[in-house]
Tab-separated table of C-alpha atoms and ligand atoms in Angstrom:
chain	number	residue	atom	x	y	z
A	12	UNK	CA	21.430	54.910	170.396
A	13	UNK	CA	20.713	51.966	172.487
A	14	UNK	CA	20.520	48.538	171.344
A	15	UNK	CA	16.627	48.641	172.528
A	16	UNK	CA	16.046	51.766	170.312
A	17	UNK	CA	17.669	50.195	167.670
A	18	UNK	CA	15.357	46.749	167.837
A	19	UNK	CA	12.478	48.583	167.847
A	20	UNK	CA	13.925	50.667	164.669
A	21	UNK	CA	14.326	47.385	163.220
A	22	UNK	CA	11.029	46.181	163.850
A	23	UNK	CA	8.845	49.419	162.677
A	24	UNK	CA	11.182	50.141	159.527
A	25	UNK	CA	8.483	48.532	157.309
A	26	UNK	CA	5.822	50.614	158.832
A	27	UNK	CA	8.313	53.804	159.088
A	28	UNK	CA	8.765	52.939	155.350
A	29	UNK	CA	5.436	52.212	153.827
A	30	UNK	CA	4.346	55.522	156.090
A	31	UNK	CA	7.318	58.275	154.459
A	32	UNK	CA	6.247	56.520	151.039
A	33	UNK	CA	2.141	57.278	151.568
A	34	UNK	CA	3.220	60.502	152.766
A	35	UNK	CA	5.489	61.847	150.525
A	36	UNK	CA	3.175	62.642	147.534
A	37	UNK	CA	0.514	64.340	149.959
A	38	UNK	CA	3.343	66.333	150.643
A	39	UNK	CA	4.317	67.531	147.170
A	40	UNK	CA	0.912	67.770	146.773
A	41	UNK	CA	0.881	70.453	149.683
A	42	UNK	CA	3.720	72.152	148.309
A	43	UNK	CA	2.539	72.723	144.891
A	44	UNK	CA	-0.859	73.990	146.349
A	45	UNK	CA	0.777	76.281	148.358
A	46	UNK	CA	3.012	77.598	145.356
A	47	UNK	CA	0.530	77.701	142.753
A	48	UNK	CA	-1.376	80.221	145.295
A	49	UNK	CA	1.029	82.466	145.705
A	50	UNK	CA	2.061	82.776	142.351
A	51	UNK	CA	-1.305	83.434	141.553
A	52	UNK	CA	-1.154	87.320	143.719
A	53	UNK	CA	1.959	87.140	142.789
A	54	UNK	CA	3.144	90.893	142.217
A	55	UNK	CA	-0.166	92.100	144.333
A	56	UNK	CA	-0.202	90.878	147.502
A	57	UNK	CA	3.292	90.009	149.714
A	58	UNK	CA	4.442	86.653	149.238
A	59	UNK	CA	7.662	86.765	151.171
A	60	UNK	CA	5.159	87.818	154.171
A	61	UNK	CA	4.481	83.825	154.078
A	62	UNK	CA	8.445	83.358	155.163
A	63	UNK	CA	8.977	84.655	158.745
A	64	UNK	CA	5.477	83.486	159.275
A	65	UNK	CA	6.496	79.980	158.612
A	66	UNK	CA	9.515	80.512	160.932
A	67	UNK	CA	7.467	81.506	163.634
A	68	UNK	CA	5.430	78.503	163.448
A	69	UNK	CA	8.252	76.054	163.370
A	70	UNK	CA	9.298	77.589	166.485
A	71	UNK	CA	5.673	76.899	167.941
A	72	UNK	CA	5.289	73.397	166.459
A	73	UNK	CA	8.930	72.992	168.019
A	74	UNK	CA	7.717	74.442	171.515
A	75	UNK	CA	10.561	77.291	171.229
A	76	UNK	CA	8.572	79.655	170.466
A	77	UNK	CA	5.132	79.510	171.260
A	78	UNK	CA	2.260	81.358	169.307
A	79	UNK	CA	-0.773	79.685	168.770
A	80	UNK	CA	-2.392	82.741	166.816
A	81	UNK	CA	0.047	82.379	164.055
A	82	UNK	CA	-1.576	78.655	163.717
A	83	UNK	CA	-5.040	80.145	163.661
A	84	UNK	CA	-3.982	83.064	161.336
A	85	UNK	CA	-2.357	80.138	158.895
A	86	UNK	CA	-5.674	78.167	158.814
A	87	UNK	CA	-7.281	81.244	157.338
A	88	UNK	CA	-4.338	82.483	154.609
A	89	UNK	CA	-4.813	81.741	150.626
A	90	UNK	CA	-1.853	79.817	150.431
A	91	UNK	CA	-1.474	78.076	153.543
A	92	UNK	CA	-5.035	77.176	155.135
A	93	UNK	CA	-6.434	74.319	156.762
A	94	UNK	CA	-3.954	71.633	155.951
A	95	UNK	CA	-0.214	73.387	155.570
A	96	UNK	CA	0.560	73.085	158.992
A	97	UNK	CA	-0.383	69.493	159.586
A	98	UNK	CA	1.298	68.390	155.664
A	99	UNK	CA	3.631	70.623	155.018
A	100	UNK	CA	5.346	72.319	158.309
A	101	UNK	CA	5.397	68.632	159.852
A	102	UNK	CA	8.650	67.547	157.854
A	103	UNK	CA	10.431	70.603	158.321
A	104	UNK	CA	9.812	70.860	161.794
A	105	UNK	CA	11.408	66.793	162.212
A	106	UNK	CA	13.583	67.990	160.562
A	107	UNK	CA	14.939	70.388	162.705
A	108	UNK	CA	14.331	67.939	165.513
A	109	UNK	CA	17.032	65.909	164.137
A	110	UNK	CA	18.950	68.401	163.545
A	111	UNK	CA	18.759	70.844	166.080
A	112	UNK	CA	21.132	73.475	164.788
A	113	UNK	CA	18.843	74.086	162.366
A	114	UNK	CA	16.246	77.340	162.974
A	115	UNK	CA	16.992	77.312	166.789
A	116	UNK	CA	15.049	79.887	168.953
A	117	UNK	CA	16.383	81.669	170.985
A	118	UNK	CA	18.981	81.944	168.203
A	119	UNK	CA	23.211	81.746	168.711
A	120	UNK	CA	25.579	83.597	168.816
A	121	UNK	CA	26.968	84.515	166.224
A	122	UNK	CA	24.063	84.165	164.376
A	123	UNK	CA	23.988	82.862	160.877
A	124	UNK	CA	21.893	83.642	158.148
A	125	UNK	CA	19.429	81.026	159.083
A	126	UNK	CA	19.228	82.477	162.413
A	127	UNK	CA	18.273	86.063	160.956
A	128	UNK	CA	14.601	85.210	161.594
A	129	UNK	CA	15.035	83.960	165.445
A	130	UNK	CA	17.111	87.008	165.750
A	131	UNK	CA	14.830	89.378	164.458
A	132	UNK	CA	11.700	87.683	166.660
A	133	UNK	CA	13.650	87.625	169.817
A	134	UNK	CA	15.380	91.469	169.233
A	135	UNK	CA	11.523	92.644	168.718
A	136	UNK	CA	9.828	89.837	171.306
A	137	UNK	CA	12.138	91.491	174.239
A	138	UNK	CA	11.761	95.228	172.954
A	139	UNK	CA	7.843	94.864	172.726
A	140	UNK	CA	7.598	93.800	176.354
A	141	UNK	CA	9.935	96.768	177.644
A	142	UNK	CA	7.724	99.034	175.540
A	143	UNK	CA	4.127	97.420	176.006
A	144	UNK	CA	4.996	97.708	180.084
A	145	UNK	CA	5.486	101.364	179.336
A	146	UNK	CA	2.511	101.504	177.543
A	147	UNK	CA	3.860	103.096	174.883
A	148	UNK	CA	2.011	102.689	171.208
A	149	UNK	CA	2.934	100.581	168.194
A	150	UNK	CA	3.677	100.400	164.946
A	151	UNK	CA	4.047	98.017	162.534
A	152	UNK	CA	5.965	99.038	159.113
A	153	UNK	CA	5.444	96.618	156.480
A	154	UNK	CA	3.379	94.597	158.947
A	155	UNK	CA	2.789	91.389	156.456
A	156	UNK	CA	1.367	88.061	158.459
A	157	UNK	CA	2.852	89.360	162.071
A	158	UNK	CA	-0.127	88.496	165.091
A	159	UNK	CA	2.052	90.024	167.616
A	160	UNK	CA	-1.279	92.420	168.069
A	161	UNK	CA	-3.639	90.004	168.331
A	162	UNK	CA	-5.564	88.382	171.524
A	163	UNK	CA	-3.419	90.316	173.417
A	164	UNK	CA	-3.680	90.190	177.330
A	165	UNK	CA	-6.267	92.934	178.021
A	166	UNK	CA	-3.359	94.429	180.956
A	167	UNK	CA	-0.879	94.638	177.756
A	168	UNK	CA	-3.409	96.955	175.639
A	169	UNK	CA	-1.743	99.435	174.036
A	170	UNK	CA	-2.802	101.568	170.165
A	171	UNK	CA	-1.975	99.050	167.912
A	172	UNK	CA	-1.113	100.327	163.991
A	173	UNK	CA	-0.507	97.644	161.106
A	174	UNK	CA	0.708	99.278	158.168
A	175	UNK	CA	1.275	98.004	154.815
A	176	UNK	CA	0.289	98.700	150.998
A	177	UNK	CA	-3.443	97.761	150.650
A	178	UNK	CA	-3.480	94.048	149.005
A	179	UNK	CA	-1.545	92.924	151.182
A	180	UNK	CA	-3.264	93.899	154.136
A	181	UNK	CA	-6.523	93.497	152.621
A	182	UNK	CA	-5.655	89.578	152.365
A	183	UNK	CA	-4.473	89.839	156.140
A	184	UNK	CA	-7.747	91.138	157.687
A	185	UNK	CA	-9.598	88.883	155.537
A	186	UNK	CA	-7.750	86.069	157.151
A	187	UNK	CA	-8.010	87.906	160.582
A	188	UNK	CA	-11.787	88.248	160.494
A	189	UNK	CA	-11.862	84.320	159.440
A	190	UNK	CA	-9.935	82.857	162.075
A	191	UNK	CA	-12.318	85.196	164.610
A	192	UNK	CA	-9.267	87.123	165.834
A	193	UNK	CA	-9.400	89.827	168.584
A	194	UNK	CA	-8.259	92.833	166.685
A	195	UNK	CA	-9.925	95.335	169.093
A	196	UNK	CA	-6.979	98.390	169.709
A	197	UNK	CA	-5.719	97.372	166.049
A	198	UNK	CA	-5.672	100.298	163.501
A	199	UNK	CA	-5.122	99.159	159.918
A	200	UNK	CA	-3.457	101.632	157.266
A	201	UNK	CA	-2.189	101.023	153.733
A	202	UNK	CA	0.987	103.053	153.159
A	203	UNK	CA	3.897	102.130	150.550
A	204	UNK	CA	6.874	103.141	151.830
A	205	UNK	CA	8.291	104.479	148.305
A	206	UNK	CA	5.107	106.440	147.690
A	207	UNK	CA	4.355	108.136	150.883
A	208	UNK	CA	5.884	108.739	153.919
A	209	UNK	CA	4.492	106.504	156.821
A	210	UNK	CA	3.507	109.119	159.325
A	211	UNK	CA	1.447	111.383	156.817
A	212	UNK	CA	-0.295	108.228	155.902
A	213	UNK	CA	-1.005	107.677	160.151
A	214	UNK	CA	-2.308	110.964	160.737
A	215	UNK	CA	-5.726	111.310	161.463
A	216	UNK	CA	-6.092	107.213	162.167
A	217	UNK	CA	-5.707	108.051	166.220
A	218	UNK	CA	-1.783	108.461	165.728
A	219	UNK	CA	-0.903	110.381	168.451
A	220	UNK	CA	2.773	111.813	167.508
A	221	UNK	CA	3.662	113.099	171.354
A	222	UNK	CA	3.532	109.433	172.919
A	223	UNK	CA	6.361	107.620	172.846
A	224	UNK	CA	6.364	104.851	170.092
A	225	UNK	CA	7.614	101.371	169.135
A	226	UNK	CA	8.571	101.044	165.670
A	227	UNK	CA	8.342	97.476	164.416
A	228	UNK	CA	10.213	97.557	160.979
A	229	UNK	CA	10.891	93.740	160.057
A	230	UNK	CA	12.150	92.018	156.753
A	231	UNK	CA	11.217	95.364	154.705
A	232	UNK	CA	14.597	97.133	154.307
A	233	UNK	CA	15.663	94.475	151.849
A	234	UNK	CA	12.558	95.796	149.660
A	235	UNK	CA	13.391	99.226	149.514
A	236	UNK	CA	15.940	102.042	148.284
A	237	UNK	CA	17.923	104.943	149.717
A	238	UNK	CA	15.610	107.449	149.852
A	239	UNK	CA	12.313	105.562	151.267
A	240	UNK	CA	14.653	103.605	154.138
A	241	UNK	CA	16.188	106.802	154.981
A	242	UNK	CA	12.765	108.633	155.205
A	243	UNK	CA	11.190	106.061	157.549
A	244	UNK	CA	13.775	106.299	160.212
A	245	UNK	CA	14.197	110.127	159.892
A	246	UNK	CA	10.342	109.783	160.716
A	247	UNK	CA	10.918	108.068	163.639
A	248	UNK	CA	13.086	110.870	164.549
A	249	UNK	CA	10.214	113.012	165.241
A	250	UNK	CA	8.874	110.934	167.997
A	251	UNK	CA	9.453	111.292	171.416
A	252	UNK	CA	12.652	110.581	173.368
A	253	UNK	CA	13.008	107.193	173.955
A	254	UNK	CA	10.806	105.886	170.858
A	255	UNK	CA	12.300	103.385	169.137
A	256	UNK	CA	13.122	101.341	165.982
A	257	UNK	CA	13.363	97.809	165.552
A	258	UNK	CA	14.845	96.748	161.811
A	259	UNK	CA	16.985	94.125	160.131
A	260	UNK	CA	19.097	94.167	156.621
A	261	UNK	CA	21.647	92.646	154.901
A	262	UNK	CA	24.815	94.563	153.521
A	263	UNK	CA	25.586	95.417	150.200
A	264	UNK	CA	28.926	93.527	150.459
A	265	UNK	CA	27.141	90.428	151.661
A	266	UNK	CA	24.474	90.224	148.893
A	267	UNK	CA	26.628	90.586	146.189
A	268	UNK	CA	28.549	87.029	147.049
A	269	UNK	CA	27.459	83.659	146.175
A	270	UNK	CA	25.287	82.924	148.660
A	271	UNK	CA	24.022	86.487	148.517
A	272	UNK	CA	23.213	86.364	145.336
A	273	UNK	CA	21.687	82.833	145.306
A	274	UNK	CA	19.522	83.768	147.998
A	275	UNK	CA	18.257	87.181	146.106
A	276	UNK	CA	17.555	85.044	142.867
A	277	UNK	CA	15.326	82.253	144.415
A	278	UNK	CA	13.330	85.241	146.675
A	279	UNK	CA	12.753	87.319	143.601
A	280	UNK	CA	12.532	84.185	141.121
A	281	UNK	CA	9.421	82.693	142.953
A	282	UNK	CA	8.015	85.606	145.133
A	283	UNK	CA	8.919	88.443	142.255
A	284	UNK	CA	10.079	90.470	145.277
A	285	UNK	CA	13.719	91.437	144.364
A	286	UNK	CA	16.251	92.698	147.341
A	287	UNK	CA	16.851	95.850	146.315
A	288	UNK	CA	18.896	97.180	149.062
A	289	UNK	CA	21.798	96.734	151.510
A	290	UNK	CA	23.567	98.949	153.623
A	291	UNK	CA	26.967	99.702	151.960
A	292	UNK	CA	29.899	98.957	154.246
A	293	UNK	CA	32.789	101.160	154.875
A	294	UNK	CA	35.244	98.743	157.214
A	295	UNK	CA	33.333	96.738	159.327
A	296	UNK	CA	29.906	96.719	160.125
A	297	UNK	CA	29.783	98.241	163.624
A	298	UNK	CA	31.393	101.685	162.797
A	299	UNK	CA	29.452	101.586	159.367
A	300	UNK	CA	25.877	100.655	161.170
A	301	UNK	CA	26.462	103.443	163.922
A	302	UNK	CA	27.372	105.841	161.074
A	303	UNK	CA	24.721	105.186	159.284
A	304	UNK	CA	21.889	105.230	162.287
A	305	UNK	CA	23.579	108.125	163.899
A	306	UNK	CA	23.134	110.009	160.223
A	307	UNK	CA	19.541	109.467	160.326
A	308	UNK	CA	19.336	111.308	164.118
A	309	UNK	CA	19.032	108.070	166.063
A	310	UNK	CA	21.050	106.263	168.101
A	311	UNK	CA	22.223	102.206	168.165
A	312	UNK	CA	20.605	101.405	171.273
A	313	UNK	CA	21.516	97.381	170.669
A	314	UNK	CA	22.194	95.186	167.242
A	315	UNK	CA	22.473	91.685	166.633
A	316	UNK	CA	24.918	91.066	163.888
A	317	UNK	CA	24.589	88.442	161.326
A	318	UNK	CA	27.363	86.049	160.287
A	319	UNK	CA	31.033	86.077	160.880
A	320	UNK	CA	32.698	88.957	159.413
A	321	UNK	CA	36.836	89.060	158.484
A	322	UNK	CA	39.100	90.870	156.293
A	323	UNK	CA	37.782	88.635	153.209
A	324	UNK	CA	34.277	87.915	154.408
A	325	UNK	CA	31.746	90.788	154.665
A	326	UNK	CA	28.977	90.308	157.844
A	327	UNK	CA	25.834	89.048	156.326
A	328	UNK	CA	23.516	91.759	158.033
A	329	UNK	CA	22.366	92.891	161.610
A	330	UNK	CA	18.906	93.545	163.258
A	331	UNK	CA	18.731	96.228	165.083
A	332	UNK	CA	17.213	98.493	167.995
A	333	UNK	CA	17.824	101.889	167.231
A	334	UNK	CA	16.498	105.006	169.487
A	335	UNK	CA	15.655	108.502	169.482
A	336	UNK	CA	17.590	110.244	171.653
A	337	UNK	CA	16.970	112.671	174.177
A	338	UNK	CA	16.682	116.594	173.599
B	11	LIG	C1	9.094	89.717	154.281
B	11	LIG	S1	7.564	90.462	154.610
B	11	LIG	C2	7.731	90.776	156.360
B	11	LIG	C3	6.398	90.815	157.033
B	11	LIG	C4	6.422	91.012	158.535
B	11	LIG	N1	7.052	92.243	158.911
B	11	LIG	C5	7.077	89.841	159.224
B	11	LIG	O1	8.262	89.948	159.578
B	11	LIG	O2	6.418	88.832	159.384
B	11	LIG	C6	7.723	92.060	153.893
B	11	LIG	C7	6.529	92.967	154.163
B	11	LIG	O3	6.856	94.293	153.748
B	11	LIG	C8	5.774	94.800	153.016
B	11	LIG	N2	6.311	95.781	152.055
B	11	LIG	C9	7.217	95.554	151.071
B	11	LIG	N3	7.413	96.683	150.374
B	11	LIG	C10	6.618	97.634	150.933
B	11	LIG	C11	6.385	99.014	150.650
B	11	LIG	N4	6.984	99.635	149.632
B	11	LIG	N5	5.508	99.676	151.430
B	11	LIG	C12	4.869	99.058	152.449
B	11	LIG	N6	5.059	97.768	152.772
B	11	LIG	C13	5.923	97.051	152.013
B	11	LIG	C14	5.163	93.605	152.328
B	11	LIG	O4	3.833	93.857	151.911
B	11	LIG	C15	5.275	92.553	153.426
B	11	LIG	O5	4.181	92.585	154.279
């Protein structure tokens, strides 16, 4: 830092100070807002839908990333509206200014686990453009706060389906319709994964089951079991060639160690949404993810692993792009 910089420092620090003191209970004050709201669907509608939405708009309020309808969408959620952005996203994003290892977009590699959501956006981001270009339709599993539908480009059109269980998306399309959102080409379904299969609940909602089709699976895995994860991509199986899915999760291994299981207990502590699943390793986690993708009829077309794996340390998770193949 220059000696300039450091004058002027000098000479602002009471205003820098008096400032961060104003601000910092209008802060709290955000924060507690913004908890006691979700707590209060808490159970009902998706609160962990809140977290890759925040992501998504640090990376726009950090020019990484940009998407202005997340913003818009934001203003119009319970727990967020009007003000979060402005009081409570402004720290975080500073702070990742000064630290800019922190939530970078596009993410590293390796990735860690605070990379999982740039890893997940830019995996799906780059898929969704080879797809749209195809014009091939789209589906969103679990679809929580994601706007990659909305205002789209009117030469990027394609069927549009946002599945997820019914409170949850009621609260979305309330929010939609309030922040005047273009949802024209958007079909909305409620489906839970556990309780019916995904497909059954898109037939008869313009689902047309011979075009080829992106799956956009993101952050649900973790929610799931066995049977219901194993049923949606063996769904996906019955799709033309060349459709394909987009998913992330975290291994078994990885979320029964400290960290895992710190990170499990704060999710389910304040959201109530407990991680009920991760892919059990066998060796390493290439040979174990192809296994496993390969036993559900698709094929690993790319993945993105998570974290730095070794003899004693198990890989955190992967996202990944898997495909139906041909014939
Ligand atoms: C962490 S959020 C991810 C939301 C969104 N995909 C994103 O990345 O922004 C998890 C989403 O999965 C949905 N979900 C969880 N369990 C589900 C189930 N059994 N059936 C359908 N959706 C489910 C939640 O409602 C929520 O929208």
């Amino acid at each position: 830092m220059s000696l300039f910089r450091i004058f002027i420092l000098v000479l602002l620090s009471p205003l820098l100070v008096t400032a961060t003191v104003l601000y910092v209970p209008v802060l709290l004050v955000g924060v507690v807002i913004y908890m006691l709201r979700v707590l209060d669907t808490r159970g009902r509608v998706s609160g962990t839908a809140y977290e890759p939405l925040q992501v998504r708009l640090i990376y726009h309020l950090r020019g990484t990333r940009p998407d202005p309808v997340a913003l818009e969408l934001t203003r119009h959620l319970p727990a967020t509206s009007w003000g979060f952005a402005p009081v409570v996203m402004t720290p975080f994003v500073w702070i990742c200014k000064l630290f800019p290892g922190l939530l970078r977009y596009p993410p590293p590699k390796p990735a860690t686990f605070t990379d999982m959501m740039g890893v997940r956006c830019k995996l799906i981001d780059d898929a969704l453009e080879e797809h749209v270009a195809n014009g091939d339709q789209v589906v969103l599993l679990g679809a929580g706060w994601d706007v990659r539908g909305y205002d789209r480009p009117a030469d990027q059109a394609v069927p549009w389906f946002e599945v997820d269980t019914a409170a949850t998306q009621a609260v979305k399309r309330a929010a939609v319709d309030a922040a005047g959102l273009d949802t024209s080409g958007i079909t909305y379904v409620t489906c839970n994964l556990t309780e019916q299969a995904w497909l059954e609940a898109l037939h008869g909602q313009g689902f047309d089951r011979t075009r080829r089709t992106f799956v956009i699976w993101e952050g649900v895995s973790m929610y799931l079991n066995d049977d219901a994860i194993a049923a949606t991509l063996r769904a996906v199986v019955t799709l033309p060639a060349g459709s394909r899915v987009a998913f992330d999760l975290l291994t078994r291994q990885w979320l029964n160690t400290k960290a895992g299981l710190a990170a499990g207990r704060s999710v389910s502590g304040f959201y109530g949404e407990p991680w009920t699943w991760g892919l059990e390793l066998d060796g390493r986690l290439k040979p174990t993810l192809d296994a496993y993708v390969e036993a559900q009829g698709l094929t690993v077309d790319r993945a993105w692993p998570l974290g730095i794996e070794s003899d004693n340390v198990p890989a955190i998770g992967a996202v990944v792009l898997a495909a139906v193949p041909k014939g």
